[in-house]
Amino acid sequence: MDIDRFWHLVESARSSAAAGGVPFDEALVRLLAGLPPQEILTYAERFGEVHGALYRWDVWAAAYLIGGGCSDDSFMDFRAGVIALGREWYERAAAVPDSLAGHPAVAEAAREGRDEVLFLEEVNYAAGAAFERLTGSKDAFHEAWSAYRPADGRRGAAHDMGAHDMGEPFDFDDDGEMHRRLPRLAGLYLGAADRI
């Protein structure tokens, strides 16, 4: 599965979720469960790559503002939520995390004081859930994944975090620094910069 096919599946799941009034992760699992097992594995590989590409301090800072704090596990869920926004918003956020301030769901959540927006834990496990639906076994995905080897011998960026460049670390609790690096999100979640 190439990256275009991956994003097509994400967009199809978004459309299906909106049309059916179901959560995105459920729509995604339904779509994936209709694919051959090998395609589910290659979906998981692409997911790991795009998920891993967001493993950066600036993206984590955006998650920290949007979530009112953000642990390691929550950051996994946030990155899954950014993927669930679809390719256009994913690419915007990957290029400039502060651009998430322009997403309607983020802006609405900020106005309402909600912090759960974009933290979609179940999206991380969609491939495994689809495999379980296909096979009836909770272990089938992990067994298949262990046997699966992409052509280049890698397992996707998510499995190689040690070598990943996260960029420059900074203090997420320093409001001035957050306003400097993420001015739009900081304005939404921390208030005006001149009050610091």
Tab-separated table of C-alpha atoms in Angstrom:
chain	number	residue	atom	x	y	z
A	1	MET	CA	0.000	0.000	0.000
A	2	ASP	CA	1.466	3.318	-1.032
A	3	ILE	CA	0.917	6.568	0.844
A	4	ASP	CA	-1.840	7.728	-1.517
A	5	ARG	CA	-3.821	4.552	-0.878
A	6	PHE	CA	-3.266	4.991	2.863
A	7	TRP	CA	-4.703	8.508	2.782
A	8	HIS	CA	-7.558	7.372	0.561
A	9	LEU	CA	-8.531	4.858	3.264
A	10	VAL	CA	-8.363	7.555	5.949
A	11	GLU	CA	-10.555	9.889	3.872
A	12	SER	CA	-13.012	7.072	3.131
A	13	ALA	CA	-13.259	6.310	6.850
A	14	ARG	CA	-13.843	10.017	7.578
A	15	SER	CA	-16.671	10.134	5.020
A	16	SER	CA	-18.181	6.897	6.292
A	17	ALA	CA	-18.016	8.083	9.909
A	18	ALA	CA	-19.719	11.376	9.050
A	19	ALA	CA	-22.414	9.705	6.932
A	20	GLY	CA	-23.084	6.918	9.434
A	21	GLY	CA	-22.766	8.922	12.628
A	22	VAL	CA	-20.136	6.538	13.985
A	23	PRO	CA	-16.737	7.323	15.518
A	24	PHE	CA	-13.860	7.583	13.048
A	25	ASP	CA	-12.023	4.598	14.539
A	26	GLU	CA	-15.065	2.341	14.067
A	27	ALA	CA	-15.454	3.415	10.436
A	28	LEU	CA	-11.736	2.807	9.880
A	29	VAL	CA	-11.846	-0.672	11.440
A	30	ARG	CA	-14.826	-1.567	9.214
A	31	LEU	CA	-12.933	-0.476	6.099
A	32	LEU	CA	-9.749	-2.260	7.089
A	33	ALA	CA	-11.611	-5.470	7.971
A	34	GLY	CA	-12.764	-5.597	4.339
A	35	LEU	CA	-9.181	-5.727	3.071
A	36	PRO	CA	-6.901	-8.743	2.645
A	37	PRO	CA	-4.634	-9.323	5.677
A	38	GLN	CA	-1.520	-8.254	3.733
A	39	GLU	CA	-3.101	-4.854	3.009
A	40	ILE	CA	-3.935	-4.376	6.671
A	41	LEU	CA	-0.269	-4.985	7.458
A	42	THR	CA	0.884	-2.470	4.864
A	43	TYR	CA	-1.703	0.007	6.197
A	44	ALA	CA	-0.156	-0.484	9.658
A	45	GLU	CA	3.278	0.141	8.194
A	46	ARG	CA	2.183	3.428	6.559
A	47	PHE	CA	0.366	4.417	9.759
A	48	GLY	CA	3.583	3.872	11.705
A	49	GLU	CA	5.477	6.086	9.287
A	50	VAL	CA	3.084	9.044	9.352
A	51	HIS	CA	2.564	8.642	13.098
A	52	GLY	CA	6.319	8.579	13.686
A	53	ALA	CA	6.887	11.644	11.508
A	54	LEU	CA	4.847	13.686	14.022
A	55	TYR	CA	7.063	12.608	16.931
A	56	ARG	CA	8.574	16.075	17.413
A	57	TRP	CA	8.785	18.609	20.224
A	58	ASP	CA	6.822	21.269	18.336
A	59	VAL	CA	3.946	18.865	17.640
A	60	TRP	CA	4.072	17.713	21.270
A	61	ALA	CA	3.842	21.348	22.377
A	62	ALA	CA	0.700	21.741	20.248
A	63	ALA	CA	-0.745	18.640	21.902
A	64	TYR	CA	0.214	20.037	25.309
A	65	LEU	CA	-1.713	23.241	24.662
A	66	ILE	CA	-4.746	21.546	23.106
A	67	GLY	CA	-4.907	18.861	25.796
A	68	GLY	CA	-4.113	21.015	28.807
A	69	GLY	CA	-1.017	18.830	29.277
A	70	CYS	CA	0.143	15.746	27.400
A	71	SER	CA	1.843	12.556	28.626
A	72	ASP	CA	3.772	10.124	26.392
A	73	ASP	CA	0.657	7.953	25.957
A	74	SER	CA	-1.550	10.957	25.276
A	75	PHE	CA	0.909	12.141	22.636
A	76	MET	CA	0.472	8.807	20.834
A	77	ASP	CA	-3.288	9.392	20.876
A	78	PHE	CA	-2.905	12.992	19.693
A	79	ARG	CA	-0.790	11.967	16.700
A	80	ALA	CA	-3.452	9.386	15.804
A	81	GLY	CA	-6.044	12.149	16.034
A	82	VAL	CA	-4.060	14.368	13.672
A	83	ILE	CA	-3.911	11.485	11.174
A	84	ALA	CA	-7.690	11.083	11.541
A	85	LEU	CA	-8.117	14.699	10.373
A	86	GLY	CA	-7.058	13.548	6.896
A	87	ARG	CA	-4.134	14.255	4.643
A	88	GLU	CA	-4.615	18.003	4.203
A	89	TRP	CA	-4.718	18.783	7.919
A	90	TYR	CA	-2.035	16.205	8.677
A	91	GLU	CA	0.333	17.857	6.189
A	92	ARG	CA	-0.480	21.321	7.560
A	93	ALA	CA	0.170	20.192	11.134
A	94	ALA	CA	3.364	18.374	10.156
A	95	ALA	CA	4.671	21.502	8.430
A	96	VAL	CA	3.437	24.031	11.022
A	97	PRO	CA	1.860	22.550	14.176
A	98	ASP	CA	0.480	25.985	15.082
A	99	SER	CA	-1.816	25.721	12.039
A	100	LEU	CA	-4.051	23.402	14.098
A	101	ALA	CA	-5.430	26.588	15.673
A	102	GLY	CA	-7.329	27.030	12.412
A	103	HIS	CA	-9.088	23.675	12.571
A	104	PRO	CA	-12.763	24.196	13.466
A	105	ALA	CA	-12.820	21.404	16.074
A	106	VAL	CA	-9.734	22.806	17.832
A	107	ALA	CA	-11.079	26.363	17.846
A	108	GLU	CA	-14.461	25.191	19.147
A	109	ALA	CA	-12.881	23.061	21.870
A	110	ALA	CA	-10.741	26.025	22.964
A	111	ARG	CA	-13.819	28.292	23.212
A	112	GLU	CA	-15.709	25.654	25.203
A	113	GLY	CA	-12.785	24.750	27.459
A	114	ARG	CA	-12.738	21.111	26.286
A	115	ASP	CA	-9.428	19.268	26.080
A	116	GLU	CA	-10.369	15.908	24.537
A	117	VAL	CA	-10.313	17.047	20.911
A	118	LEU	CA	-7.816	15.161	18.677
A	119	PHE	CA	-6.866	12.566	21.303
A	120	LEU	CA	-8.087	9.390	19.566
A	121	GLU	CA	-6.518	6.374	21.268
A	122	GLU	CA	-8.455	3.695	19.385
A	123	VAL	CA	-7.132	4.880	16.009
A	124	ASN	CA	-3.723	3.547	17.092
A	125	TYR	CA	-5.181	0.032	17.261
A	126	ALA	CA	-7.413	-0.013	14.170
A	127	ALA	CA	-5.262	-2.496	12.244
A	128	GLY	CA	-5.270	-4.939	15.152
A	129	ALA	CA	-9.031	-4.569	15.628
A	130	ALA	CA	-9.595	-5.213	11.907
A	131	PHE	CA	-7.412	-8.330	12.048
A	132	GLU	CA	-9.383	-9.556	15.054
A	133	ARG	CA	-12.662	-9.104	13.147
A	134	LEU	CA	-11.253	-11.065	10.229
A	135	THR	CA	-9.783	-13.903	12.232
A	136	GLY	CA	-11.644	-13.940	15.544
A	137	SER	CA	-8.286	-13.929	17.326
A	138	LYS	CA	-6.915	-11.109	19.483
A	139	ASP	CA	-3.382	-12.356	18.791
A	140	ALA	CA	-3.640	-12.698	15.002
A	141	PHE	CA	-2.406	-9.197	14.192
A	142	HIS	CA	0.650	-9.403	16.458
A	143	GLU	CA	1.552	-12.824	15.064
A	144	ALA	CA	1.147	-11.577	11.483
A	145	TRP	CA	3.048	-8.364	12.233
A	146	SER	CA	5.931	-10.327	13.759
A	147	ALA	CA	6.182	-12.390	10.571
A	148	TYR	CA	5.766	-9.379	8.298
A	149	ARG	CA	8.904	-7.798	6.861
A	150	PRO	CA	8.712	-4.845	4.497
A	151	ALA	CA	10.939	-5.137	1.443
A	152	ASP	CA	13.577	-2.800	2.908
A	153	GLY	CA	13.729	-4.717	6.197
A	154	ARG	CA	12.358	-1.844	8.288
A	155	ARG	CA	9.194	-1.897	10.332
A	156	GLY	CA	8.107	1.709	9.895
A	157	ALA	CA	9.244	4.907	11.573
A	158	ALA	CA	7.218	4.280	14.724
A	159	HIS	CA	9.457	1.327	15.556
A	160	ASP	CA	12.645	3.347	15.243
A	161	MET	CA	12.021	6.272	17.578
A	162	GLY	CA	15.507	6.162	19.024
A	163	ALA	CA	16.955	7.496	15.766
A	164	HIS	CA	14.178	10.038	15.164
A	165	ASP	CA	15.075	13.737	15.291
A	166	MET	CA	12.514	15.453	17.494
A	167	GLY	CA	13.910	18.920	16.889
A	168	GLU	CA	14.799	21.377	19.617
A	169	PRO	CA	13.275	20.683	23.054
A	170	PHE	CA	11.720	23.566	24.988
A	171	ASP	CA	9.720	24.186	28.163
A	172	PHE	CA	6.002	23.650	27.540
A	173	ASP	CA	5.210	25.377	30.851
A	174	ASP	CA	6.945	28.596	29.765
A	175	ASP	CA	4.017	30.641	28.451
A	176	GLY	CA	6.321	33.142	26.737
A	177	GLU	CA	8.116	30.347	24.874
A	178	MET	CA	4.816	28.757	23.881
A	179	HIS	CA	3.567	32.112	22.548
A	180	ARG	CA	6.796	32.537	20.607
A	181	ARG	CA	6.746	29.078	19.040
A	182	LEU	CA	2.976	28.474	18.693
A	183	PRO	CA	1.413	31.946	18.709
A	184	ARG	CA	-2.028	31.006	17.392
A	185	LEU	CA	-2.536	27.974	19.637
A	186	ALA	CA	-1.095	29.796	22.641
A	187	GLY	CA	-3.489	32.664	21.951
A	188	LEU	CA	-6.414	30.220	21.963
A	189	TYR	CA	-5.372	28.290	25.048
A	190	LEU	CA	-3.244	30.682	27.117
A	191	GLY	CA	-4.747	34.042	26.203
A	192	ALA	CA	-3.082	37.120	24.799
A	193	ALA	CA	0.709	37.252	24.779
A	194	ASP	CA	0.766	40.728	26.316
A	195	ARG	CA	-0.597	39.326	29.591
A	196	ILE	CA	2.569	37.314	30.196
